Every structure is written in structure tokens, then in C-alpha cells.
XYZ file of C-alpha atoms in Angstrom:
283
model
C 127.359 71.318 117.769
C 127.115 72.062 114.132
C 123.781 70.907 113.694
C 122.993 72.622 116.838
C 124.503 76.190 115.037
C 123.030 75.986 112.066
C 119.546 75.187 113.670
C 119.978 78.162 115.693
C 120.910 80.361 112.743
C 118.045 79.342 110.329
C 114.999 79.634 113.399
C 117.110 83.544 113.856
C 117.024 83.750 109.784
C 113.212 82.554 109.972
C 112.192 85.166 112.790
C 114.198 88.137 111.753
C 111.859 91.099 111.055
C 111.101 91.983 107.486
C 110.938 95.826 106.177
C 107.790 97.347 106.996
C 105.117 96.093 104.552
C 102.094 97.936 103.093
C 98.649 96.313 102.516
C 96.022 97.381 100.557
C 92.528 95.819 99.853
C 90.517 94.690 96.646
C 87.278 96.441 95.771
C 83.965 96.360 98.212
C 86.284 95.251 100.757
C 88.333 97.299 103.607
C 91.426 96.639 105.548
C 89.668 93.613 107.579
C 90.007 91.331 104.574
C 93.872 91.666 105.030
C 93.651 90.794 108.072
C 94.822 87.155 108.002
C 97.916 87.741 105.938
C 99.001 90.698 108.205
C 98.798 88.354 111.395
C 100.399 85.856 109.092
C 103.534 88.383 108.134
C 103.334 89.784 112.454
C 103.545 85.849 113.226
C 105.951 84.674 111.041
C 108.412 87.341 111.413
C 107.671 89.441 114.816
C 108.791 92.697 114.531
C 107.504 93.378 111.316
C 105.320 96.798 110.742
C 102.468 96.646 108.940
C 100.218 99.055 107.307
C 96.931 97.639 106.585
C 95.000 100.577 104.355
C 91.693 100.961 105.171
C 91.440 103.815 102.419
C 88.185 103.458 100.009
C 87.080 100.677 101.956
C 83.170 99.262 100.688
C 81.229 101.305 97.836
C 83.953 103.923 97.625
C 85.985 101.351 96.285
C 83.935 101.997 93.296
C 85.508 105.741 93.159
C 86.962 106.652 90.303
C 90.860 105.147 90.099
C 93.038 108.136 89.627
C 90.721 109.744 92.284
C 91.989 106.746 94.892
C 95.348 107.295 93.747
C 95.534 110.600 94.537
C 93.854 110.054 97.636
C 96.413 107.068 98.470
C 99.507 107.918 97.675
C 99.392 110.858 100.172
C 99.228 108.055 102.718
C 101.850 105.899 100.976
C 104.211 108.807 100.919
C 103.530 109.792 104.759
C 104.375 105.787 105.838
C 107.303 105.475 103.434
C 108.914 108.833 104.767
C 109.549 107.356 108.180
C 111.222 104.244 106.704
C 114.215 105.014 104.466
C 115.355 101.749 104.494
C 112.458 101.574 102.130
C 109.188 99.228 102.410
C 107.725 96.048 100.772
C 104.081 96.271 99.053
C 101.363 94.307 98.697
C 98.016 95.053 96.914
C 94.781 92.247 96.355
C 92.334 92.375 92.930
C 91.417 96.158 92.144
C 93.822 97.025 95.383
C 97.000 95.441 93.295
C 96.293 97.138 90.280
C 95.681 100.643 92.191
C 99.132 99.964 93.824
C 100.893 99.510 90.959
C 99.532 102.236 89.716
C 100.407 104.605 93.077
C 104.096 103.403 92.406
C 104.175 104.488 88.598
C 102.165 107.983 90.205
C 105.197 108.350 92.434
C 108.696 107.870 90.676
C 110.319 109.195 93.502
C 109.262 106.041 95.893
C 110.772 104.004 97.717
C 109.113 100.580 97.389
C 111.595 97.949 97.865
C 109.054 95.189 96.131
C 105.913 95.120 94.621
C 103.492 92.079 95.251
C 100.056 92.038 93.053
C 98.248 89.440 94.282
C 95.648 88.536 91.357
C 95.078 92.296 89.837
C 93.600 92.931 86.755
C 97.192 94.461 85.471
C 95.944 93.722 82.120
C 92.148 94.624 82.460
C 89.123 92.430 82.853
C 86.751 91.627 80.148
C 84.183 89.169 83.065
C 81.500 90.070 84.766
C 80.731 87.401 86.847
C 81.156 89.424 90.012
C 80.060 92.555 89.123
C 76.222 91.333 88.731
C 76.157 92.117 92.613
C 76.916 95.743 91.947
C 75.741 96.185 88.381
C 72.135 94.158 88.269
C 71.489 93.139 84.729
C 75.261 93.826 83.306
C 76.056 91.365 80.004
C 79.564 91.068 79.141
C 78.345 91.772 75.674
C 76.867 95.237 76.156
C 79.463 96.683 79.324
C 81.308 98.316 77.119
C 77.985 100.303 76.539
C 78.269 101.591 80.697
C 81.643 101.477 80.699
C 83.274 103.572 78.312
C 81.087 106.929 78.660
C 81.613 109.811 80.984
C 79.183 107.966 83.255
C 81.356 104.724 83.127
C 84.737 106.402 83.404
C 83.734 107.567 86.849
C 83.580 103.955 88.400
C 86.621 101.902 88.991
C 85.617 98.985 87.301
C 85.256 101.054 84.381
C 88.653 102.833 84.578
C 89.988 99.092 83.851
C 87.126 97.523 81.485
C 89.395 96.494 78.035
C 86.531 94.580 76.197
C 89.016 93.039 73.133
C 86.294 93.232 70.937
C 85.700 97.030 71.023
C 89.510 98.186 71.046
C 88.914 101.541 69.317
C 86.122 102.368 72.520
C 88.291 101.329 75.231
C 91.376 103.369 73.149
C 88.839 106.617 73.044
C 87.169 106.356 76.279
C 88.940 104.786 78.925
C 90.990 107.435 81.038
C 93.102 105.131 82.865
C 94.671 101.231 81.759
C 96.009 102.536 78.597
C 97.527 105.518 80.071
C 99.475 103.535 83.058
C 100.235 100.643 80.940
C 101.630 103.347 78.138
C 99.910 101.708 75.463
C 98.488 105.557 74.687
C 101.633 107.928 75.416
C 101.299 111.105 77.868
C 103.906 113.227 79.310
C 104.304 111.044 82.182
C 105.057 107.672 80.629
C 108.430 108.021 81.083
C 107.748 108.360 84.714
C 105.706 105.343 84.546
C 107.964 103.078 83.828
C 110.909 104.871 85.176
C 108.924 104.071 88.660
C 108.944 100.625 87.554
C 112.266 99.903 86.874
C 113.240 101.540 90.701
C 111.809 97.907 92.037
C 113.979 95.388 93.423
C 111.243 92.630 92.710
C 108.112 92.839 90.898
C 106.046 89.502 91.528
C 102.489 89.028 89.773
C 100.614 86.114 91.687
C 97.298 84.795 89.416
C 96.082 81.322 88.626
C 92.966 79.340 86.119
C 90.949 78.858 88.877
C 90.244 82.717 89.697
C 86.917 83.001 88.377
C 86.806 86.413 88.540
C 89.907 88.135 87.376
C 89.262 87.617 83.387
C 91.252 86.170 81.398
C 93.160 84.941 84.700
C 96.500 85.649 83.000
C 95.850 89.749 83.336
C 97.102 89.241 87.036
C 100.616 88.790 85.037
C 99.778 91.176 82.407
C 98.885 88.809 79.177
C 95.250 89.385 77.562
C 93.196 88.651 74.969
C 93.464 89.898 71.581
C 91.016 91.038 69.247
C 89.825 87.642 68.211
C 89.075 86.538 72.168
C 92.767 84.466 72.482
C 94.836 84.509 75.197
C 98.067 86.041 74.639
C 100.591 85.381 77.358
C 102.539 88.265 78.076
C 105.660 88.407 76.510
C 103.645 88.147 73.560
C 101.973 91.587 74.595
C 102.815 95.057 72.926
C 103.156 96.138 76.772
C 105.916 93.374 77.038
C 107.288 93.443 73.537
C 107.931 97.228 73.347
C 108.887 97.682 76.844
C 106.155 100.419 77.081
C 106.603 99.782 81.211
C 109.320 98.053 81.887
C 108.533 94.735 82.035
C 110.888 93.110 79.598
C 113.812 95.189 81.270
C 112.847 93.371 84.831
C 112.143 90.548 83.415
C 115.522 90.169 81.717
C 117.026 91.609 84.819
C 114.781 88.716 87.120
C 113.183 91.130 88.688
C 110.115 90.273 87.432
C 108.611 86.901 89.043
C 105.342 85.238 87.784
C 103.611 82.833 90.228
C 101.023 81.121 89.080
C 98.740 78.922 91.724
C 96.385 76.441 90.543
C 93.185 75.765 92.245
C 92.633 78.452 94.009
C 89.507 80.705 93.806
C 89.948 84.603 93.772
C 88.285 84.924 97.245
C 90.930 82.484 98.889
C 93.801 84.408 97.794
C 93.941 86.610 100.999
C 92.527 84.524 103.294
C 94.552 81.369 103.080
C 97.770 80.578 105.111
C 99.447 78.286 102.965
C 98.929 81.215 100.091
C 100.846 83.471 102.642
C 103.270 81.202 103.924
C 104.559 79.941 100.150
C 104.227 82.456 98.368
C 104.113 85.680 99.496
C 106.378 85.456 102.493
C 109.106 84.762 100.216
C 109.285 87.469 98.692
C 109.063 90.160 101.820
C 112.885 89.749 102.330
């Protein structure tokens, strides 16, 4: 009978419905790309609501990033005022790193948990995958598109922190130094205030990404001006607290995951990604 109890009470535990849980897509993408891990989240635990953001889907991904967080957040706040027992969110690639961003936007949220699912929280200094949208781009010479008035209008250039030309990305770049407060503004207290609100902050990345360069930005380490890796509690972000990172951390609140072997186009569109290790952390 025992056995026959506490069967019954972990298949109830295992089904229970989750908060509602946001979704939002990477860049040239729309909400049918997180399509498999909502089914996953609907199948796994029936009951669940979930928002699947078809916002900015395709070349308007491209759209300047405080433009789609404007644009966003108005539909973040409209789904999160009919749940005040607050919801779980989950953002893929440029969509993680626009979420996190929404959040820091908003200090008045009421995310429950954040789940970035290979963003470039750090930047991205590759270009691998932008030759489809940027013919002729060399890693070298971005920084050349990127950080003018021209640049600063795409997304990809809101986030482009070339290590080698610091002082450009410090004077050009509208957007990653501002939201990680590594330049100060009159809402970085906001920023990381919004930050702190979270009952879980888990950063999911691994070295077989390929795109998301260095791989360790998707848990906020970089390189520094010589082209190393620094992981990132060796980061000023981390070190000086600048967002709140070192206070989650210290309060396990912030989780790193790191997968091996798995490319950055599998990361939404594998079950066994969704079932270990972003399920998990939907509680």
C-alpha cells in the first residue's frame, strides 16, 4: 500500500500544472520554433498556460532592441496582469537576451523565474550565422557596421561587444552596456532591482553552440581585451554586482547549466533538452 501511495503521489506531483509560462523566440524565427517545447511543457504537465510570442517574428527580429522591448513588454504586462500568482519565463538566442532585458525594463514584474536558453547575455563577437543576413560580414571589420547610427538600428548590433575595440562598443552601442550597467543611467538601479525580484535565474549555454560566441556569454562570462575567456565571476558585471548577479548567485538563485554537445539550433527543438533541463525549473 505504501508503494502504491507514494506512486500515486509522485505521477499527481509529475502532472500537476505549472504557473503559466511565457515563450519567446530567437531572431529570424517566430513563435513556431517554440513550438516543440510548448507541447513538451502542455504534455508534461496538462493544465499548464502557455504564451508562445509571436512578436517580431522573421526580419523584424532584426528591429532595433529597445524598439522590441517596448513593443513586448506591453504584451508581457497584459498576460502577467491576469496571473498574480505570477508566471515563469523563457526566452531562446536574441529572444533570451530581449527577455531579460523586458524584466530589467519592468521592475514592477512579476516573473516568478527567468530561463535564457543560450542568449548572448554577454554579447557576441561571431559571425558565423549572420553571413545569411549580412553577405560579406568579417568578424574583423563588424565593428565597422555595427557601431554607427546605421548599425545601432539592427539588433545584432545593439549586442555586438567586439573585445578588441572596447572604447567603440563603450561610445556607440546604445544597448548591452546600458542593461548590463557597465555604463550607468538613471535606471540602473531599476535594472538590477528587477533582477533581484527573481525567484530563479537559470542561464542554459554549452561549447558546442557554434553560434552564440564565446559560448560562455549565454552565462554572462566574455572575452577580454586580449581575446580570453573570462568566466563570469571573473567579470566586472559579476565582480561589482553592477546587476545582481553575485547577490543571486550567493543567494542560489542564480543556476548555470551548461550542456555539452549540443548545437545552438537543437536547443529548442529537442525533448530531452526540455525534459532535463528546462522542466525543472518551471516549478
Amino acid at each position: 500500500m505504501r508503494n502504491i501511495l507514494l506512486l500515486l503521489f509522485l505521477y499527481i506531483l509529475n502532472t500537476i500544472a505549472y504557473r503559466p509560462v511565457i515563450l519567446l523566440h530567437g531572431i529570424l524565427t517566430g513563435s513556431e520554433s517554440m513550438e516543440l517545447i510548448k507541447n513538451c511543457i502542455e504534455e508534461k504537465h496538462p493544465g499548464t498556460i502557455v504564451y508562445n510570442i509571436d512578436k517580431f517574428g522573421g526580419w523584424s527580429s532584426l528591429d532595433n532592441m529597445w524598439y522590441q522591448v517596448k513593443q513586448v513588454s506591453q504584451i508581457i504586462t497584459n498576460i502577467t496582469t491576469n496571473h498574480s500568482e505570477g508566471v515563469n519565463f523563457l526566452g531562446y538566442s536574441q529572444g533570451a537576451l530581449l527577455g531579460r532585458t523586458i524584466l530589467q525594463a519592468n521592475p514592477n514584474h512579476t516573473i516568478h523565474r527567468y530561463i535564457s536558453l543560450s542568449g548572448p547575455q554577454g554579447g557576441q563577437y561571431g559571425t558565423q550565422f549572420l553571413h545569411l543576413y549580412f553577405p560579406g560580414l568579417a568578424l574583423e571589420t563588424a565593428f565597422e557596421l555595427f557601431y554607427s547610427r546605421v548599425g545601432q538600428h539592427t539588433s545584432v548590433g545593439n549586442y555586438w561587444n567586439d573585445p578588441y575595440h572596447q572604447k567603440l562598443f563603450y561610445d556607440y552601442s546604445q544597448y548591452l552596456p546600458y542593461v548590463n550597467n557597465e555604463i550607468r543611467s538613471n535606471r540602473s538601479d531599476e535594472f538590477k532591482a528587477a533582477l533581484l525580484k527573481l525567484d530563479k535565474l537559470v542561464l542554459i549555454g554549452g561549447p558546442q553552440d557554434n553560434v552564440i560566441t564565446p559560448w560562455q556569454s549565454s552565462q554572462f562570462g566574455y572575452y577580454n581585451e586580449n581575446g580570453t575567456v573570462v568566466k563570469f565571476e571573473d567579470t566586472v558585471t559579476y565582480k561589482l554586482d553592477t546587476i545582481g548577479l553575485k547577490t543571486l548567485y550567493q543567494k542560489k538563485k542564480l543556476i548555470l547549466v551548461t550542456v555539452p554537445g549540443v548545437d545552438h539550433f537543437m536547443w529548442h527543438t529537442n525533448v530531452t533538452i526540455c525534459d532535463n533541463y528546462i522542466l525543472p525549473y518551471l516549478d
